[in-house]
């Protein structure tokens, strides 16, 4: 049978390119889990995805109710869950003030981390039940986790501190909207959320890999400087960022190439190792990358897991 993969945020950028790469093989049915149905439908059509190989289902990660609703709808659809890809993200580098999810969590951490945390915790049971030979849970990371690169060291750097803001609910009312309890900074909030993504992947690996055989992985797909992720950045940045990445840092990858990379992590028989953070070298071959000290901190991963469980109502 075909594999069934759920990809969040498949309406643009990396998620769409991955959905297309997998749907075109004819070996995958892609569930595009998106907040904007019409946008996703148009995107799938204009990408030329064969329509028998995808289904769009509504998911707004900025609402925990919507996450639960998605899980119910998915179960009712009768599809097995073979691979889950947590890809969607928001990035608000120019925001002066925080904005918030339906439950009142700062939007970047609320969407990128907490929404995906609840989704993957609920869907782990469905992954367990699948009879697919190589079941995987993939959480897209970022270069923020690499200390061995220039881009991983550009300020403001990620720093979760002692998680005091997260523990107090990240609501900006009674507490800070930042995980470390500091002043709001949209770029840092995004980077913090990606560190949470990478810590969560590793904590999943420690808690579930041996018992379930599921492969847990994260990745840095390269700098896809043309995606919607940068939509809120100032126009001059959006103009200069792609050529800067192409010609100066040489870290630029096209959306199509990044999609092939993530599709590899979904389906390549040689990428079954669990607990790994994949990256690609200049020749586009994959390698196991090292994570920064914070993004591989075992104690912090456990704390992020436990505090997040409380916030999303699992504990
Ligand atoms: P895009 O903005 O193109 O894609 C992000 C996707 O997330 C969109 O489909 C968007 O939906 C969706 N999304 C945002 N908020 C929600 C929500 N509340 N509920 C459901 N879906 C939502 O960015 P990219 O493709 O660049 O980003 C994809 C992933 O790649 C992210 O995890 C990002 O951190 C990571 N990444 C990107 C890099 C880059 O250089 N671009 C580098 C490293 C990592 P909609 O279409 O409706 O807006």
Coordinates of C-alpha atoms and ligand atoms in Angstrom, one line a residue:
X1 CA 0.0 0.0 0.0
X2 CA 0.9 3.7 -0.3
X3 CA 2.4 5.3 2.7
X4 CA 0.3 8.0 4.4
X5 CA 2.1 11.1 5.6
X6 CA 0.7 14.1 7.4
X7 CA 2.5 17.4 6.7
X8 CA 1.6 20.5 8.6
X9 CA 1.9 23.9 6.8
X10 CA 1.9 22.2 3.4
X11 CA 0.3 25.3 1.7
X12 CA 3.6 27.0 0.9
X13 CA 7.4 26.8 1.0
X14 CA 9.1 23.7 2.3
X15 CA 5.9 21.9 3.3
X16 CA 4.4 22.3 -0.2
X17 CA 7.7 21.3 -1.9
X18 CA 7.8 18.2 0.2
X19 CA 4.2 17.3 -0.4
X20 CA 4.8 17.7 -4.1
X21 CA 8.0 15.6 -4.1
X22 CA 6.2 12.8 -2.2
X23 CA 2.9 12.9 -4.1
X24 CA 4.7 12.7 -7.4
X25 CA 6.4 9.4 -6.5
X26 CA 2.9 7.7 -6.5
X27 CA 4.0 5.9 -3.3
X28 CA 2.6 8.4 -0.9
X29 CA -0.8 9.8 0.1
X30 CA -0.2 13.3 1.5
X31 CA -2.5 14.8 4.1
X32 CA -1.9 18.5 3.8
X33 CA -2.7 19.9 7.3
X34 CA -3.3 23.6 6.7
X35 CA -5.1 26.5 8.3
X36 CA -6.2 28.0 4.9
X37 CA -8.1 25.4 2.9
X38 CA -8.4 27.4 -0.3
X39 CA -4.8 28.5 -0.3
X40 CA -3.7 24.9 0.1
X41 CA -6.0 23.7 -2.7
X42 CA -4.7 26.4 -5.1
X43 CA -1.1 25.6 -4.1
X44 CA -1.5 21.9 -4.7
X45 CA -3.1 22.5 -8.0
X46 CA -0.6 25.0 -9.3
X47 CA 2.2 22.7 -8.1
X48 CA 0.6 20.0 -10.4
X49 CA 0.2 17.5 -7.6
X50 CA -1.8 14.4 -8.8
X51 CA -5.1 14.9 -7.1
X52 CA -5.6 11.2 -6.1
X53 CA -2.4 11.5 -4.0
X54 CA -3.4 14.3 -1.6
X55 CA -6.1 15.4 0.8
X56 CA -6.4 18.7 2.5
X57 CA -7.5 18.8 6.2
X58 CA -8.0 21.8 8.3
X59 CA -5.5 22.5 11.1
X60 CA -4.8 25.7 12.9
X61 CA -1.8 25.1 15.2
X62 CA -2.5 28.4 17.0
X63 CA -5.6 26.8 18.6
X64 CA -5.4 23.7 20.7
X65 CA -9.1 23.0 20.1
X66 CA -8.3 23.0 16.4
X67 CA -5.4 20.5 17.0
X68 CA -7.8 18.2 18.8
X69 CA -10.4 18.6 16.1
X70 CA -7.8 17.7 13.4
X71 CA -6.8 14.6 15.3
X72 CA -10.5 13.5 15.5
X73 CA -11.1 14.3 11.8
X74 CA -8.0 12.4 10.8
X75 CA -9.0 9.3 12.8
X76 CA -12.5 9.5 11.2
X77 CA -10.9 9.6 7.7
X78 CA -9.8 6.0 8.3
X79 CA -6.2 6.7 7.0
X80 CA -3.3 5.1 8.8
X81 CA -0.6 7.4 10.0
X82 CA 2.8 6.3 8.8
X83 CA 4.8 9.5 9.0
X84 CA 4.0 12.8 10.7
X85 CA 6.0 15.9 9.6
X86 CA 5.7 19.0 11.9
X87 CA 6.7 21.7 9.5
X88 CA 4.5 24.8 9.8
X89 CA 5.9 27.9 11.5
X90 CA 5.5 31.6 11.9
X91 CA 8.3 34.1 12.2
X92 CA 7.7 37.7 13.3
X93 CA 11.1 39.4 13.2
X94 CA 9.8 42.9 13.1
X95 CA 6.9 42.7 15.6
X96 CA 7.2 45.3 18.3
X97 CA 4.6 43.6 20.5
X98 CA 3.8 39.9 20.9
X99 CA 0.6 38.4 19.5
X100 CA -1.1 35.4 20.9
X101 CA -2.7 32.1 20.1
X102 CA -6.3 31.2 21.0
X103 CA -5.3 30.0 24.4
X104 CA -3.2 33.1 25.0
X105 CA 0.4 31.8 24.4
X106 CA 2.9 34.0 22.5
X107 CA 2.2 33.2 18.8
X108 CA 5.6 31.8 17.6
X109 CA 6.2 29.4 20.5
X110 CA 2.5 28.7 20.7
X111 CA 2.3 27.7 17.0
X112 CA 5.7 26.3 16.2
X113 CA 6.2 24.4 19.5
X114 CA 3.1 24.0 21.6
X115 CA 0.6 23.3 18.8
X116 CA 3.0 20.7 17.3
X117 CA 3.7 19.3 20.8
X118 CA 0.1 18.5 21.4
X119 CA -0.4 17.3 17.8
X120 CA 2.5 14.8 18.0
X121 CA 1.7 13.7 21.5
X122 CA -1.9 12.8 20.4
X123 CA -0.8 11.2 17.1
X124 CA 1.9 9.0 18.6
X125 CA -0.8 6.4 19.3
X126 CA -1.8 6.4 15.7
X127 CA 1.8 6.1 14.6
X128 CA 2.2 3.1 17.0
X129 CA -0.8 1.4 15.4
X130 CA 0.4 1.7 11.8
X131 CA 1.9 -1.4 10.2
X132 CA 4.1 0.5 7.9
X133 CA 7.7 -0.8 7.8
X134 CA 9.4 2.5 8.6
X135 CA 7.3 4.9 10.8
X136 CA 8.7 8.3 11.4
X137 CA 8.0 11.5 13.3
X138 CA 9.9 14.5 11.9
X139 CA 10.1 17.9 13.4
X140 CA 11.6 20.6 11.2
X141 CA 14.5 22.4 13.1
X142 CA 16.7 25.3 12.1
X143 CA 20.3 26.4 12.0
X144 CA 19.7 28.1 15.3
X145 CA 20.7 24.7 16.6
X146 CA 24.1 24.7 15.0
X147 CA 26.8 26.5 16.8
X148 CA 29.3 25.5 14.2
X149 CA 27.9 28.0 11.7
X150 CA 27.9 31.7 11.4
X151 CA 24.2 31.9 10.9
X152 CA 23.7 29.9 14.1
X153 CA 25.4 32.7 16.0
X154 CA 23.7 35.8 14.7
X155 CA 22.0 37.7 17.5
X156 CA 19.5 37.6 19.1
X157 CA 20.6 34.0 19.9
X158 CA 18.1 31.4 21.2
X159 CA 18.2 31.0 24.9
X160 CA 15.5 29.3 26.9
X161 CA 17.1 30.2 30.2
X162 CA 15.4 28.5 33.2
X163 CA 12.1 28.4 31.3
X164 CA 10.5 30.7 33.8
X165 CA 8.3 32.5 31.2
X166 CA 7.1 29.2 29.7
X167 CA 6.4 27.8 33.2
X168 CA 4.2 30.9 33.9
X169 CA 2.2 30.4 30.8
X170 CA 3.9 32.6 28.2
X171 CA 0.9 34.9 28.2
X172 CA 2.4 38.4 28.4
X173 CA -0.2 39.3 31.1
X174 CA 1.0 37.8 34.4
X175 CA 4.3 36.8 32.9
X176 CA 6.7 37.4 30.1
X177 CA 5.8 36.3 26.6
X178 CA 9.3 34.9 26.2
X179 CA 10.4 31.4 27.4
X180 CA 13.3 32.8 29.4
X181 CA 11.1 35.5 31.0
X182 CA 12.9 38.4 29.2
X183 CA 11.6 41.2 27.0
X184 CA 9.7 40.4 23.9
X185 CA 11.8 39.9 20.7
X186 CA 10.1 38.3 17.8
X187 CA 13.2 36.9 16.1
X188 CA 14.4 35.4 19.4
X189 CA 10.9 33.9 20.1
X190 CA 11.1 32.1 16.7
X191 CA 14.6 30.8 17.4
X192 CA 13.6 29.7 20.9
X193 CA 10.6 27.8 19.3
X194 CA 13.0 26.0 17.0
X195 CA 15.2 24.9 19.9
X196 CA 12.0 23.5 21.6
X197 CA 11.3 21.6 18.3
X198 CA 14.8 20.0 18.4
X199 CA 14.6 19.3 22.1
X200 CA 11.2 17.7 21.7
X201 CA 12.4 15.4 18.9
X202 CA 15.2 14.1 21.1
X203 CA 12.9 13.7 24.1
X204 CA 10.5 11.7 21.9
X205 CA 13.4 9.6 20.9
X206 CA 14.4 8.9 24.5
X207 CA 10.9 8.1 25.6
X208 CA 9.5 6.2 22.7
X209 CA 12.0 4.9 20.2
X210 CA 13.0 1.7 21.9
X211 CA 9.4 0.7 22.8
X212 CA 7.8 1.7 19.4
X213 CA 10.6 1.5 16.8
X214 CA 9.4 4.8 15.5
X215 CA 12.2 7.0 13.9
X216 CA 12.4 10.5 15.4
X217 CA 14.3 13.0 13.4
X218 CA 14.9 16.7 12.9
X219 CA 16.7 18.6 10.1
X220 CA 18.0 21.9 8.9
X221 CA 16.9 21.9 5.2
X222 CA 19.2 24.8 4.2
X223 CA 18.4 28.5 3.8
X224 CA 15.3 28.6 1.7
X225 CA 15.4 32.4 1.4
X226 CA 12.4 32.7 -0.9
X227 CA 9.6 31.2 1.2
X228 CA 6.7 32.9 3.0
X229 CA 8.6 32.6 6.3
X230 CA 10.1 36.0 5.6
X231 CA 6.8 37.7 4.7
X232 CA 6.8 40.0 7.7
X233 CA 10.4 41.1 7.2
X234 CA 11.1 44.6 5.9
X235 CA 11.1 44.9 2.1
X236 CA 14.8 45.7 1.8
X237 CA 15.6 42.5 3.7
X238 CA 13.3 40.4 1.5
X239 CA 15.0 41.9 -1.6
X240 CA 18.6 41.3 -0.5
X241 CA 18.3 38.1 1.6
X242 CA 18.1 35.6 -1.3
X243 CA 21.1 37.0 -3.3
X244 CA 23.0 37.3 0.0
X245 CA 22.4 33.7 0.8
X246 CA 23.2 32.6 -2.8
X247 CA 26.4 34.5 -3.4
X248 CA 27.9 35.4 0.0
X249 CA 27.1 32.6 2.5
X250 CA 26.3 30.1 -0.3
X251 CA 23.7 28.5 2.1
X252 CA 20.8 29.1 -0.3
X253 CA 18.7 26.2 -1.4
X254 CA 15.7 26.4 -3.7
X255 CA 12.2 25.4 -2.4
X256 CA 12.3 22.3 -4.7
X257 CA 15.7 21.2 -3.4
X258 CA 14.6 21.7 0.2
X259 CA 11.5 19.7 -0.5
X260 CA 13.6 16.8 -1.9
X261 CA 15.7 16.9 1.3
X262 CA 12.7 16.7 3.7
X263 CA 11.1 14.0 1.4
X264 CA 14.3 12.0 1.9
X265 CA 13.9 12.2 5.7
X266 CA 10.3 11.0 5.2
X267 CA 11.0 8.1 2.9
X268 CA 14.7 7.3 2.2
X269 CA 15.4 3.7 3.4
X270 CA 18.9 4.8 4.5
X271 CA 17.7 7.6 6.8
X272 CA 16.1 5.4 9.5
X273 CA 18.4 6.3 12.4
X274 CA 16.4 7.8 15.3
X275 CA 17.3 10.9 17.4
X276 CA 19.3 12.5 14.5
X277 CA 19.4 16.1 13.3
X278 CA 20.1 15.9 9.5
X279 CA 21.8 18.5 7.4
X280 CA 23.2 18.5 3.9
X281 CA 26.6 19.5 2.6
X282 CA 27.4 21.5 -0.6
X283 CA 27.0 18.4 -2.8
X284 CA 23.5 17.9 -1.3
X285 CA 24.4 14.7 0.5
X286 CA 22.9 14.2 4.0
X287 CA 25.0 14.0 7.2
X288 CA 24.2 13.8 10.9
X289 CA 24.9 17.2 12.2
X290 CA 25.9 18.2 15.8
X291 CA 23.4 20.3 17.8
X292 CA 24.4 23.3 19.9
X293 CA 24.8 22.7 23.6
X294 CA 21.4 24.1 24.5
X295 CA 19.6 22.2 21.7
X296 CA 21.0 18.9 23.0
X297 CA 20.7 19.5 26.7
X298 CA 19.0 16.4 28.1
X299 CA 17.8 18.1 31.3
X300 CA 16.3 21.0 29.4
X301 CA 14.5 18.7 27.0
X302 CA 12.9 16.9 29.9
X303 CA 11.8 20.2 31.5
X304 CA 10.5 21.6 28.2
X305 CA 8.5 18.4 27.8
X306 CA 7.0 18.5 31.3
X307 CA 6.2 22.2 31.3
X308 CA 4.6 21.9 27.8
X309 CA 2.5 19.0 28.9
X310 CA 1.0 21.2 31.5
X311 CA 0.3 24.1 29.1
X312 CA -1.4 22.0 26.5
X313 CA -3.5 20.1 29.1
X314 CA -1.8 16.7 29.0
X315 CA -0.7 16.7 32.6
Ligands
LIG1 P1 6.4 29.3 4.9 O1 6.0 30.6 5.5 O2 6.5 29.3 3.4 O3 5.5 28.1 5.3 C1 5.0 28.0 6.6 C2 3.8 27.2 6.6 O4 3.3 27.2 8.0 C3 2.7 27.8 5.8 O5 2.0 26.8 5.1 C4 1.7 28.5 6.8 O6 0.4 28.5 6.4 C5 1.9 27.4 7.9 N1 1.4 28.0 9.2 C6 1.7 29.1 9.8 N2 0.9 29.3 10.9 C7 0.1 28.2 11.0 C8 -0.9 27.8 11.9 N3 -1.3 28.5 12.9 N4 -1.6 26.6 11.6 C9 -1.3 25.9 10.5 N5 -0.3 26.2 9.7 C10 0.4 27.4 9.9 O7 7.9 29.0 5.5 P2 8.9 27.8 5.2 O8 8.5 26.9 4.2 O9 10.2 28.5 5.1 O10 9.0 27.1 6.7 C11 8.7 25.8 6.9 C12 9.6 25.2 8.0 O11 11.0 25.3 7.6 C13 9.5 26.0 9.3 O12 9.5 25.0 10.3 C14 10.7 26.8 9.4 O13 11.1 27.0 10.7 C15 11.7 25.9 8.7 N6 12.9 26.5 8.2 C16 12.9 27.4 7.1 C17 14.0 28.0 6.7 C18 14.1 29.0 5.6 O14 15.1 29.4 5.2 N7 12.9 29.3 5.0 C19 15.3 27.6 7.3 C20 15.2 26.6 8.3 C21 14.1 26.1 8.7 P3 -0.2 29.7 5.4 O15 0.2 29.3 4.0 O16 -1.7 29.6 5.7 O17 0.4 31.0 5.9

